[in-house]
Every structure is written in structure tokens, then in C-alpha cells.
mmCIF file of C-alpha atoms and ligand atoms in Angstrom:
data_model
loop_
_atom_site.group_PDB
_atom_site.id
_atom_site.type_symbol
_atom_site.label_atom_id
_atom_site.label_comp_id
_atom_site.label_asym_id
_atom_site.label_seq_id
_atom_site.Cartn_x
_atom_site.Cartn_y
_atom_site.Cartn_z
ATOM 1 C CA UNK A 1 179.522 49.990 33.985
ATOM 2 C CA UNK A 2 178.484 54.112 33.333
ATOM 3 C CA UNK A 3 180.878 56.417 33.519
ATOM 4 C CA UNK A 4 181.500 60.217 35.645
ATOM 5 C CA UNK A 5 178.555 62.213 35.622
ATOM 6 C CA UNK A 6 179.606 65.305 36.456
ATOM 7 C CA UNK A 7 181.960 67.498 39.097
ATOM 8 C CA UNK A 8 180.093 66.201 42.935
ATOM 9 C CA UNK A 9 181.837 68.599 45.232
ATOM 10 C CA UNK A 10 185.178 70.847 45.016
ATOM 11 C CA UNK A 11 187.241 70.838 48.523
ATOM 12 C CA UNK A 12 189.458 73.990 49.815
ATOM 13 C CA UNK A 13 191.057 75.638 52.069
ATOM 14 C CA UNK A 14 189.944 79.079 53.586
ATOM 15 C CA UNK A 15 191.377 82.018 55.612
ATOM 16 C CA UNK A 16 188.491 83.508 57.263
ATOM 17 C CA UNK A 17 185.760 80.890 57.143
ATOM 18 C CA UNK A 18 183.658 84.102 58.102
ATOM 19 C CA UNK A 19 184.689 86.170 54.718
ATOM 20 C CA UNK A 20 184.294 83.733 53.030
ATOM 21 C CA UNK A 21 180.923 82.294 53.889
ATOM 22 C CA UNK A 22 179.573 85.548 53.476
ATOM 23 C CA UNK A 23 181.149 86.132 50.281
ATOM 24 C CA UNK A 24 179.569 82.493 48.981
ATOM 25 C CA UNK A 25 176.616 83.306 50.616
ATOM 26 C CA UNK A 26 175.473 87.115 49.674
ATOM 27 C CA UNK A 27 178.039 87.557 46.078
ATOM 28 C CA UNK A 28 177.777 84.060 44.392
ATOM 29 C CA UNK A 29 174.315 82.644 45.914
ATOM 30 C CA UNK A 30 175.168 79.747 47.397
ATOM 31 C CA UNK A 31 173.846 78.505 50.552
ATOM 32 C CA UNK A 32 175.435 76.539 53.723
ATOM 33 C CA UNK A 33 173.808 73.422 54.039
ATOM 34 C CA UNK A 34 176.210 72.266 57.589
ATOM 35 C CA UNK A 35 178.285 73.224 59.481
ATOM 36 C CA UNK A 36 180.794 71.501 61.520
ATOM 37 C CA UNK A 37 182.220 71.530 64.621
ATOM 38 C CA UNK A 38 185.474 73.117 63.612
ATOM 39 C CA UNK A 39 184.195 75.209 61.613
ATOM 40 C CA UNK A 40 183.739 73.319 57.976
ATOM 41 C CA UNK A 41 180.474 75.443 55.868
ATOM 42 C CA UNK A 42 178.819 73.009 53.288
ATOM 43 C CA UNK A 43 177.174 75.000 50.692
ATOM 44 C CA UNK A 44 175.371 74.007 47.375
ATOM 45 C CA UNK A 45 173.945 76.284 44.981
ATOM 46 C CA UNK A 46 170.403 76.870 44.341
ATOM 47 C CA UNK A 47 169.868 75.443 40.822
ATOM 48 C CA UNK A 48 172.227 71.921 42.162
ATOM 49 C CA UNK A 49 169.704 68.901 44.005
ATOM 50 C CA UNK A 50 172.795 66.809 46.254
ATOM 51 C CA UNK A 51 173.176 68.320 49.956
ATOM 52 C CA UNK A 52 177.043 70.272 48.816
ATOM 53 C CA UNK A 53 178.736 70.659 45.557
ATOM 54 C CA UNK A 54 181.693 72.931 47.871
ATOM 55 C CA UNK A 55 183.331 72.250 50.817
ATOM 56 C CA UNK A 56 185.237 75.369 53.113
ATOM 57 C CA UNK A 57 187.926 74.242 55.870
ATOM 58 C CA UNK A 58 188.888 77.062 57.702
ATOM 59 C CA UNK A 59 193.504 77.144 57.935
ATOM 60 C CA UNK A 60 196.024 79.290 58.121
ATOM 61 C CA UNK A 61 196.470 79.058 54.702
ATOM 62 C CA UNK A 62 194.669 79.475 51.053
ATOM 63 C CA UNK A 63 195.397 75.906 50.424
ATOM 64 C CA UNK A 64 193.614 73.571 47.430
ATOM 65 C CA UNK A 65 192.842 69.960 48.446
ATOM 66 C CA UNK A 66 190.657 67.507 46.460
ATOM 67 C CA UNK A 67 187.432 66.962 43.834
ATOM 68 C CA UNK A 68 185.320 64.490 43.629
ATOM 69 C CA UNK A 69 183.362 63.449 40.911
ATOM 70 C CA UNK A 70 180.115 61.816 41.230
ATOM 71 C CA UNK A 71 178.810 58.064 39.775
ATOM 72 C CA UNK A 72 175.810 56.317 38.740
ATOM 73 C CA UNK A 73 175.518 53.970 41.035
ATOM 74 C CA UNK A 74 177.863 52.428 43.697
ATOM 75 C CA UNK A 75 178.821 49.598 41.642
ATOM 76 C CA UNK A 76 180.511 51.780 39.047
ATOM 77 C CA UNK A 77 182.771 53.054 42.307
ATOM 78 C CA UNK A 78 184.063 48.419 41.977
ATOM 79 C CA UNK A 79 184.468 48.443 38.650
ATOM 80 C CA UNK A 80 186.449 52.013 38.696
ATOM 81 C CA UNK A 81 188.606 51.074 41.154
ATOM 82 C CA UNK A 82 189.375 47.876 39.559
ATOM 83 C CA UNK A 83 189.869 49.649 36.810
ATOM 84 C CA UNK A 84 192.450 52.112 37.630
ATOM 85 C CA UNK A 85 194.344 49.668 39.796
ATOM 86 C CA UNK A 86 194.991 47.435 36.335
ATOM 87 C CA UNK A 87 195.791 51.209 35.014
ATOM 88 C CA UNK A 88 198.733 51.116 38.115
ATOM 89 C CA UNK A 89 197.426 53.349 40.256
ATOM 90 C CA UNK A 90 196.856 52.949 43.588
ATOM 91 C CA UNK A 91 193.341 53.310 45.438
ATOM 92 C CA UNK A 92 191.486 53.390 48.203
ATOM 93 C CA UNK A 93 187.723 52.929 49.678
ATOM 94 C CA UNK A 94 186.255 55.174 52.179
ATOM 95 C CA UNK A 95 183.070 53.750 53.963
ATOM 96 C CA UNK A 96 180.308 54.984 53.394
ATOM 97 C CA UNK A 97 180.115 58.517 55.905
ATOM 98 C CA UNK A 98 183.874 59.240 56.312
ATOM 99 C CA UNK A 99 183.480 61.733 54.068
ATOM 100 C CA UNK A 100 180.207 63.418 55.289
ATOM 101 C CA UNK A 101 176.289 63.934 53.963
ATOM 102 C CA UNK A 102 178.028 61.288 51.137
ATOM 103 C CA UNK A 103 178.011 56.482 50.429
ATOM 104 C CA UNK A 104 181.345 55.030 49.795
ATOM 105 C CA UNK A 105 184.367 57.357 47.887
ATOM 106 C CA UNK A 106 187.125 55.932 46.232
ATOM 107 C CA UNK A 107 189.855 57.872 46.722
ATOM 108 C CA UNK A 108 192.817 57.948 44.631
ATOM 109 C CA UNK A 109 195.871 59.711 43.103
ATOM 110 C CA UNK A 110 195.798 60.175 39.423
ATOM 111 C CA UNK A 111 199.034 61.246 36.785
ATOM 112 C CA UNK A 112 198.815 64.690 37.815
ATOM 113 C CA UNK A 113 199.296 63.929 41.169
ATOM 114 C CA UNK A 114 196.024 65.038 42.690
ATOM 115 C CA UNK A 115 193.482 63.924 44.632
ATOM 116 C CA UNK A 116 190.405 62.076 42.898
ATOM 117 C CA UNK A 117 187.546 61.429 45.061
ATOM 118 C CA UNK A 118 184.487 59.349 43.577
ATOM 119 C CA UNK A 119 181.189 58.446 44.673
ATOM 120 C CA UNK A 120 177.500 57.945 44.093
ATOM 121 C CA UNK A 121 175.466 58.592 47.242
ATOM 122 C CA UNK A 122 175.202 61.702 48.625
ATOM 123 C CA UNK A 123 172.299 63.083 50.765
ATOM 124 C CA UNK A 124 169.509 64.428 47.858
ATOM 125 C CA UNK A 125 168.209 67.951 48.898
ATOM 126 C CA UNK A 126 166.399 69.003 45.833
ATOM 127 C CA UNK A 127 166.587 72.650 44.112
ATOM 128 C CA UNK A 128 165.415 75.822 45.692
ATOM 129 C CA UNK A 129 163.075 75.725 42.827
ATOM 130 C CA UNK A 130 161.383 72.693 43.781
ATOM 131 C CA UNK A 131 161.345 70.143 41.766
ATOM 132 C CA UNK A 132 157.085 70.376 40.181
ATOM 133 C CA UNK A 133 155.918 72.479 38.470
ATOM 134 C CA UNK A 134 158.846 75.410 39.771
ATOM 135 C CA UNK A 135 160.170 78.774 38.963
ATOM 136 C CA UNK A 136 162.640 79.486 35.956
ATOM 137 C CA UNK A 137 164.680 81.360 39.392
ATOM 138 C CA UNK A 138 165.189 81.694 42.826
ATOM 139 C CA UNK A 139 162.874 84.856 43.460
ATOM 140 C CA UNK A 140 164.824 85.264 46.975
ATOM 141 C CA UNK A 141 168.546 84.510 45.065
ATOM 142 C CA UNK A 142 171.559 86.741 46.240
ATOM 143 C CA UNK A 143 174.063 87.986 44.034
ATOM 144 C CA UNK A 144 174.989 86.385 41.007
ATOM 145 C CA UNK A 145 173.002 83.814 41.883
ATOM 146 C CA UNK A 146 174.547 80.656 40.031
ATOM 147 C CA UNK A 147 173.546 77.536 38.950
ATOM 148 C CA UNK A 148 176.563 75.723 39.710
ATOM 149 C CA UNK A 149 179.741 74.474 39.867
ATOM 150 C CA UNK A 150 180.338 73.406 36.517
ATOM 151 C CA UNK A 151 184.222 73.071 35.715
ATOM 152 C CA UNK A 152 187.418 72.689 37.287
ATOM 153 C CA UNK A 153 191.189 73.584 35.893
ATOM 154 C CA UNK A 154 193.754 72.339 37.006
ATOM 155 C CA UNK A 155 197.580 72.583 36.953
ATOM 156 C CA UNK A 156 200.651 69.765 36.281
ATOM 157 C CA UNK A 157 203.996 70.203 37.453
ATOM 158 C CA UNK A 158 204.625 70.184 33.084
ATOM 159 C CA UNK A 159 203.879 68.703 31.102
ATOM 160 C CA UNK A 160 204.720 64.920 30.860
ATOM 161 C CA UNK A 161 201.896 64.943 34.470
ATOM 162 C CA UNK A 162 199.482 66.297 32.062
ATOM 163 C CA UNK A 163 199.878 63.881 28.937
ATOM 164 C CA UNK A 164 199.793 61.041 31.295
ATOM 165 C CA UNK A 165 196.621 62.666 33.015
ATOM 166 C CA UNK A 166 194.363 63.223 30.391
ATOM 167 C CA UNK A 167 195.482 59.332 29.042
ATOM 168 C CA UNK A 168 194.205 58.547 32.395
ATOM 169 C CA UNK A 169 191.179 60.100 32.534
ATOM 170 C CA UNK A 170 190.389 59.414 29.147
ATOM 171 C CA UNK A 171 191.446 54.999 28.687
ATOM 172 C CA UNK A 172 190.416 54.484 32.546
ATOM 173 C CA UNK A 173 187.219 57.148 32.746
ATOM 174 C CA UNK A 174 186.236 57.332 28.801
ATOM 175 C CA UNK A 175 186.034 61.247 28.821
ATOM 176 C CA UNK A 176 186.615 62.650 25.198
ATOM 177 C CA UNK A 177 189.085 65.247 24.637
ATOM 178 C CA UNK A 178 187.267 67.974 24.068
ATOM 179 C CA UNK A 179 190.006 70.739 23.388
ATOM 180 C CA UNK A 180 193.797 70.969 24.144
ATOM 181 C CA UNK A 181 196.861 73.477 22.948
ATOM 182 C CA UNK A 182 199.462 71.806 21.157
ATOM 183 C CA UNK A 183 203.259 73.235 21.675
ATOM 184 C CA UNK A 184 206.764 72.423 20.575
ATOM 185 C CA UNK A 185 208.086 70.003 18.275
ATOM 186 C CA UNK A 186 204.906 69.620 15.360
ATOM 187 C CA UNK A 187 202.625 70.352 18.301
ATOM 188 C CA UNK A 188 203.626 67.037 19.941
ATOM 189 C CA UNK A 189 203.184 68.040 23.126
ATOM 190 C CA UNK A 190 200.210 68.517 24.666
ATOM 191 C CA UNK A 191 199.644 72.609 26.943
ATOM 192 C CA UNK A 192 196.362 72.266 28.454
ATOM 193 C CA UNK A 193 193.403 69.604 27.982
ATOM 194 C CA UNK A 194 189.711 69.982 28.634
ATOM 195 C CA UNK A 195 188.561 66.862 29.417
ATOM 196 C CA UNK A 196 184.648 66.611 29.186
ATOM 197 C CA UNK A 197 182.471 63.417 30.710
ATOM 198 C CA UNK A 198 179.012 64.630 29.644
ATOM 199 C CA UNK A 199 178.129 66.597 26.618
ATOM 200 C CA UNK A 200 179.116 70.427 27.758
ATOM 201 C CA UNK A 201 183.104 71.377 26.731
ATOM 202 C CA UNK A 202 184.461 70.583 29.635
ATOM 203 C CA UNK A 203 184.036 68.554 32.756
ATOM 204 C CA UNK A 204 187.848 68.968 34.155
ATOM 205 C CA UNK A 205 190.465 70.572 32.767
ATOM 206 C CA UNK A 206 194.696 70.343 32.904
ATOM 207 C CA UNK A 207 197.101 73.087 31.915
ATOM 208 C CA UNK A 208 200.688 72.670 32.230
ATOM 209 C CA UNK A 209 202.169 75.133 35.032
ATOM 210 C CA UNK A 210 205.289 75.116 37.221
ATOM 211 C CA UNK A 211 203.253 74.006 40.557
ATOM 212 C CA UNK A 212 200.180 71.261 41.455
ATOM 213 C CA UNK A 213 197.861 72.913 41.784
ATOM 214 C CA UNK A 214 194.279 74.717 40.910
ATOM 215 C CA UNK A 215 193.823 77.338 38.632
ATOM 216 C CA UNK A 216 190.267 78.550 39.102
ATOM 217 C CA UNK A 217 187.337 76.321 39.491
ATOM 218 C CA UNK A 218 183.924 77.682 38.204
ATOM 219 C CA UNK A 219 179.932 78.332 38.686
ATOM 220 C CA UNK A 220 177.287 78.350 35.771
ATOM 221 C CA UNK A 221 175.092 81.242 34.163
ATOM 222 C CA UNK A 222 172.715 80.345 31.910
ATOM 223 C CA UNK A 223 174.277 83.393 29.400
ATOM 224 C CA UNK A 224 176.258 86.931 28.459
ATOM 225 C CA UNK A 225 173.611 89.215 29.928
ATOM 226 C CA UNK A 226 174.247 86.961 33.609
ATOM 227 C CA UNK A 227 177.867 88.163 32.474
ATOM 228 C CA UNK A 228 177.208 91.635 32.809
ATOM 229 C CA UNK A 229 175.670 91.819 35.845
ATOM 230 C CA UNK A 230 177.649 88.893 37.406
ATOM 231 C CA UNK A 231 180.641 91.501 37.062
ATOM 232 C CA UNK A 232 178.262 94.330 37.801
ATOM 233 C CA UNK A 233 178.069 92.715 41.285
ATOM 234 C CA UNK A 234 181.356 91.956 41.926
ATOM 235 C CA UNK A 235 182.407 95.515 41.278
ATOM 236 C CA UNK A 236 179.544 96.977 44.028
ATOM 237 C CA UNK A 237 181.249 94.271 46.229
ATOM 238 C CA UNK A 238 184.928 95.187 45.252
ATOM 239 C CA UNK A 239 185.781 92.550 45.103
ATOM 240 C CA UNK A 240 189.129 91.890 42.963
ATOM 241 C CA UNK A 241 188.148 90.640 39.585
ATOM 242 C CA UNK A 242 191.402 88.601 37.372
ATOM 243 C CA UNK A 243 190.134 88.895 34.266
ATOM 244 C CA UNK A 244 186.768 91.731 33.392
ATOM 245 C CA UNK A 245 183.924 89.814 30.708
ATOM 246 C CA UNK A 246 185.092 88.254 27.719
ATOM 247 C CA UNK A 247 185.088 85.463 25.152
ATOM 248 C CA UNK A 248 187.225 81.897 25.712
ATOM 249 C CA UNK A 249 188.482 80.487 22.176
ATOM 250 C CA UNK A 250 188.839 77.771 23.471
ATOM 251 C CA UNK A 251 185.108 75.695 24.446
ATOM 252 C CA UNK A 252 183.266 79.137 23.710
ATOM 253 C CA UNK A 253 182.796 80.144 26.698
ATOM 254 C CA UNK A 254 181.226 83.284 27.825
ATOM 255 C CA UNK A 255 183.544 84.113 31.240
ATOM 256 C CA UNK A 256 185.226 86.020 34.064
ATOM 257 C CA UNK A 257 187.608 85.511 36.614
ATOM 258 C CA UNK A 258 188.025 86.621 39.650
ATOM 259 C CA UNK A 259 189.134 86.266 43.629
ATOM 260 C CA UNK A 260 187.389 84.577 46.417
ATOM 261 C CA UNK A 261 188.484 86.540 49.943
ATOM 262 C CA UNK A 262 191.005 83.769 50.641
ATOM 263 C CA UNK A 263 192.486 84.415 46.454
ATOM 264 C CA UNK A 264 191.552 80.439 45.285
ATOM 265 C CA UNK A 265 190.531 82.359 41.712
ATOM 266 C CA UNK A 266 186.841 81.676 39.971
ATOM 267 C CA UNK A 267 185.662 81.732 36.961
ATOM 268 C CA UNK A 268 181.505 82.602 35.873
ATOM 269 C CA UNK A 269 180.877 80.443 32.586
ATOM 270 C CA UNK A 270 178.306 80.492 30.763
ATOM 271 C CA UNK A 271 176.405 79.734 27.008
ATOM 272 C CA UNK A 272 177.520 76.569 27.763
ATOM 273 C CA UNK A 273 180.033 76.949 24.398
ATOM 274 C CA UNK A 274 178.467 73.839 22.078
ATOM 275 C CA UNK A 275 177.146 70.223 22.874
ATOM 276 C CA UNK A 276 179.877 66.861 22.736
ATOM 277 C CA UNK A 277 179.126 64.194 20.988
ATOM 278 C CA UNK A 278 182.026 61.479 21.369
ATOM 279 C CA UNK A 279 182.420 61.540 17.239
ATOM 280 C CA UNK A 280 183.776 65.389 17.538
ATOM 281 C CA UNK A 281 187.297 66.059 16.037
ATOM 282 C CA UNK A 282 189.310 67.200 18.907
ATOM 283 C CA UNK A 283 189.697 71.293 18.543
ATOM 284 C CA UNK A 284 193.175 72.468 18.794
ATOM 285 C CA UNK A 285 195.520 75.793 19.605
ATOM 286 C CA UNK A 286 198.130 75.460 18.340
ATOM 287 C CA UNK A 287 200.642 77.768 20.214
ATOM 288 C CA UNK A 288 200.814 81.142 17.677
ATOM 289 C CA UNK A 289 196.941 81.607 18.840
ATOM 290 C CA UNK A 290 197.470 80.049 22.363
ATOM 291 C CA UNK A 291 196.374 83.150 23.867
ATOM 292 C CA UNK A 292 193.760 83.474 21.208
ATOM 293 C CA UNK A 293 192.351 80.416 22.150
ATOM 294 C CA UNK A 294 191.864 81.958 25.783
ATOM 295 C CA UNK A 295 190.533 85.145 25.390
ATOM 296 C CA UNK A 296 189.858 85.198 22.240
ATOM 297 C CA UNK A 297 189.111 89.796 21.833
ATOM 298 C CA UNK A 298 192.058 90.406 22.948
ATOM 299 C CA UNK A 299 194.113 87.128 22.085
ATOM 300 C CA UNK A 300 197.064 88.776 24.440
ATOM 301 C CA UNK A 301 199.384 86.839 26.829
ATOM 302 C CA UNK A 302 198.576 87.654 30.689
ATOM 303 C CA UNK A 303 201.593 86.840 32.349
ATOM 304 C CA UNK A 304 199.933 85.587 35.865
ATOM 305 C CA UNK A 305 197.081 83.962 34.497
ATOM 306 C CA UNK A 306 199.466 81.449 34.379
ATOM 307 C CA UNK A 307 201.696 81.639 36.175
ATOM 308 C CA UNK A 308 199.442 82.491 39.655
ATOM 309 C CA UNK A 309 196.867 79.531 41.344
ATOM 310 C CA UNK A 310 195.837 78.303 44.984
HETATM 311 C C1 M3P B 1 189.330 77.588 30.914
HETATM 312 C C2 M3P B 1 187.691 77.980 29.900
HETATM 313 C C3 M3P B 1 193.618 78.802 30.563
HETATM 314 C C4 M3P B 1 192.341 78.426 30.337
HETATM 315 C C5 M3P B 1 190.981 78.911 30.633
HETATM 316 C C6 M3P B 1 189.817 77.976 29.966
HETATM 317 C C7 M3P B 1 194.115 78.864 32.061
HETATM 318 O O1 M3P B 1 189.560 77.662 31.811
HETATM 319 O O2 M3P B 1 186.332 76.744 30.911
HETATM 320 O O3 M3P B 1 187.754 76.614 29.290
HETATM 321 O O4 M3P B 1 195.224 79.271 29.922
HETATM 322 FE FE1 FE B 2 186.802 77.558 33.257
#
């Protein structure tokens, strides 16, 4: 049995589908690869090879729907179904095509109370630069030219659900706990966790808050220069920034937080941080250095950053 390979797609509701299309195409640099008659859009980044990594659904409310992860082979779906059910969590198989362009999908609600989907197959379209003697980046790319969707950070209602969900993803999917924030008596309570499926610091993260939701999902960029240029592109387009370019202590990522037109928080994440190995010791951030972990330079609390999300 093989594990989760990577994040596959994020599914969100947006307020104005045309404004969102313009934003994700011209500022993020994604391409619309499919459009349904109800207005739902499917988009991909230039460095991704499957048909889409983002689903935008026109809606009255800017809400988060779900996230899907890609597993290596179709039989992993049956193996994970058994493992998840043994763990005491119900699952459902959606036949091929129910989630557009995807093979069979395994659906379940994690202990964090978020819906997760696992799939092994999605229509292949290839990278924008092709796969034979490729250019390092597409000359026709737009905006910040995001490479791919790198990770998602979900909010849980309180730390108990976060701790349960973290254990679930470690036990069932063999994800590696790369970093954690521990608070309370002798640091016995996990307030935030970063889980890795491969060799990057995180594919999935949880932060305990007041309600279940999504804090952000992040677009990968090569490095610090791309972060600076992206912040310039955002300013030129009057994008609302939450946090200007800086460094995370946690994961060592180089970051900008900003909002899409519906108010979903997004991140640009660069520099890959460090390589994760199964035997790497988990990095722990203590309650007194929590904000140093989040914003390494200022080390200061930013209230709205952890209280506002979709
Ligand atoms: C990241 C990251 C919070 C910390 C966020 C960290 C929301 O987004 O990519 O490492 O407290
Ligand atoms: Fe992040």
C-alpha cells in the first residue's frame, strides 16, 4: 500500500465568478481548463500536469467546501477505505466521473470535521512548458506565475479535534508530523500541526480556532525574489494584502498572505523550507515563541490573522 502523494485540488465557493476568473487567471497566473454549465470553473497552474487543482463554484457565500489529495494507485482507495473504517470513520466511494475528470473518489469526514476526498486518477493535460526539452518557465505566463498549489491550512474548532485529526493523519496515512505548536501545562496541548506526505515540510496543516474552516491555501513560488515580485504585482492590482513578504519560523517558508476577491485567504510560499525525512525529529514551538514561529521577523501577534478565515 502506498500513501498520499500530494494535494490534488481545493474546492471553494466564490461570490462573483467573473471577478474570480479574472483574479486567478491574471494575478495568480492559472488557466481555466474546464467550465460547467452552472458556471463552475476548474483551473490549473502552469507547472501542474493534471487537469485542475482549483474548483471555483459561483455562490452567494464565500465558503470553503473541501480538499482532495492524490494517491498513487487505484487500489490505494480500497486499502485506505478499509483502514479509515477500521479507525471508526465512515467512508463513501464516489464512482468515476462524479467528481469531474477524476476516477473513483474516496470521501470521508476527518476528525477535524472537514470533508476530504482521495483519488488516484485525474485527466492528464501536461505542464504548460511540456515534458520534452522544456523551458524553465512559460514566457506567456501571467501575474505571479504560481507553480502549483502547495498546501492547505485548515482551522479546527478547538484543540481536541486538532489533536484527533493530527493523530488520524499520522496513523492512517503515515504522514510525518514535521512541526507543532504546543501550549498549556507542560506543552501538552497541540494548538497547531504541520503534516508532510512527502519530503516538503507540509502538505496539510491544522490550527485550533473558534470554528471549523479554512485559513488559507498556498501557491508555490521558487524563491524570495519571486515573493518580492509577487507582492509588487499584487500592489499594482490593488490586491488586499494580509501580511507583506516575510519569513515563517515554522517551516522556514518565505511568505505573503493576501485575499482573493471573495475574502478567501491565500499564501505564496517559497523556498521549500527544508527536506523532510521520516526520521527527522519533529520541530516544536512553545507558547511563548508561538508568534516568532508564525512571523519570524516581527515575532508579534496579529489578531485578525488567526481569528478571520473562511
Ligand atoms: C503557514 C505555513 C498560522 C501559521 C501558518 C503557517 C496560521 O501558513 O505555510 O507554514 O498560524
Ligand atoms: Fe501556509
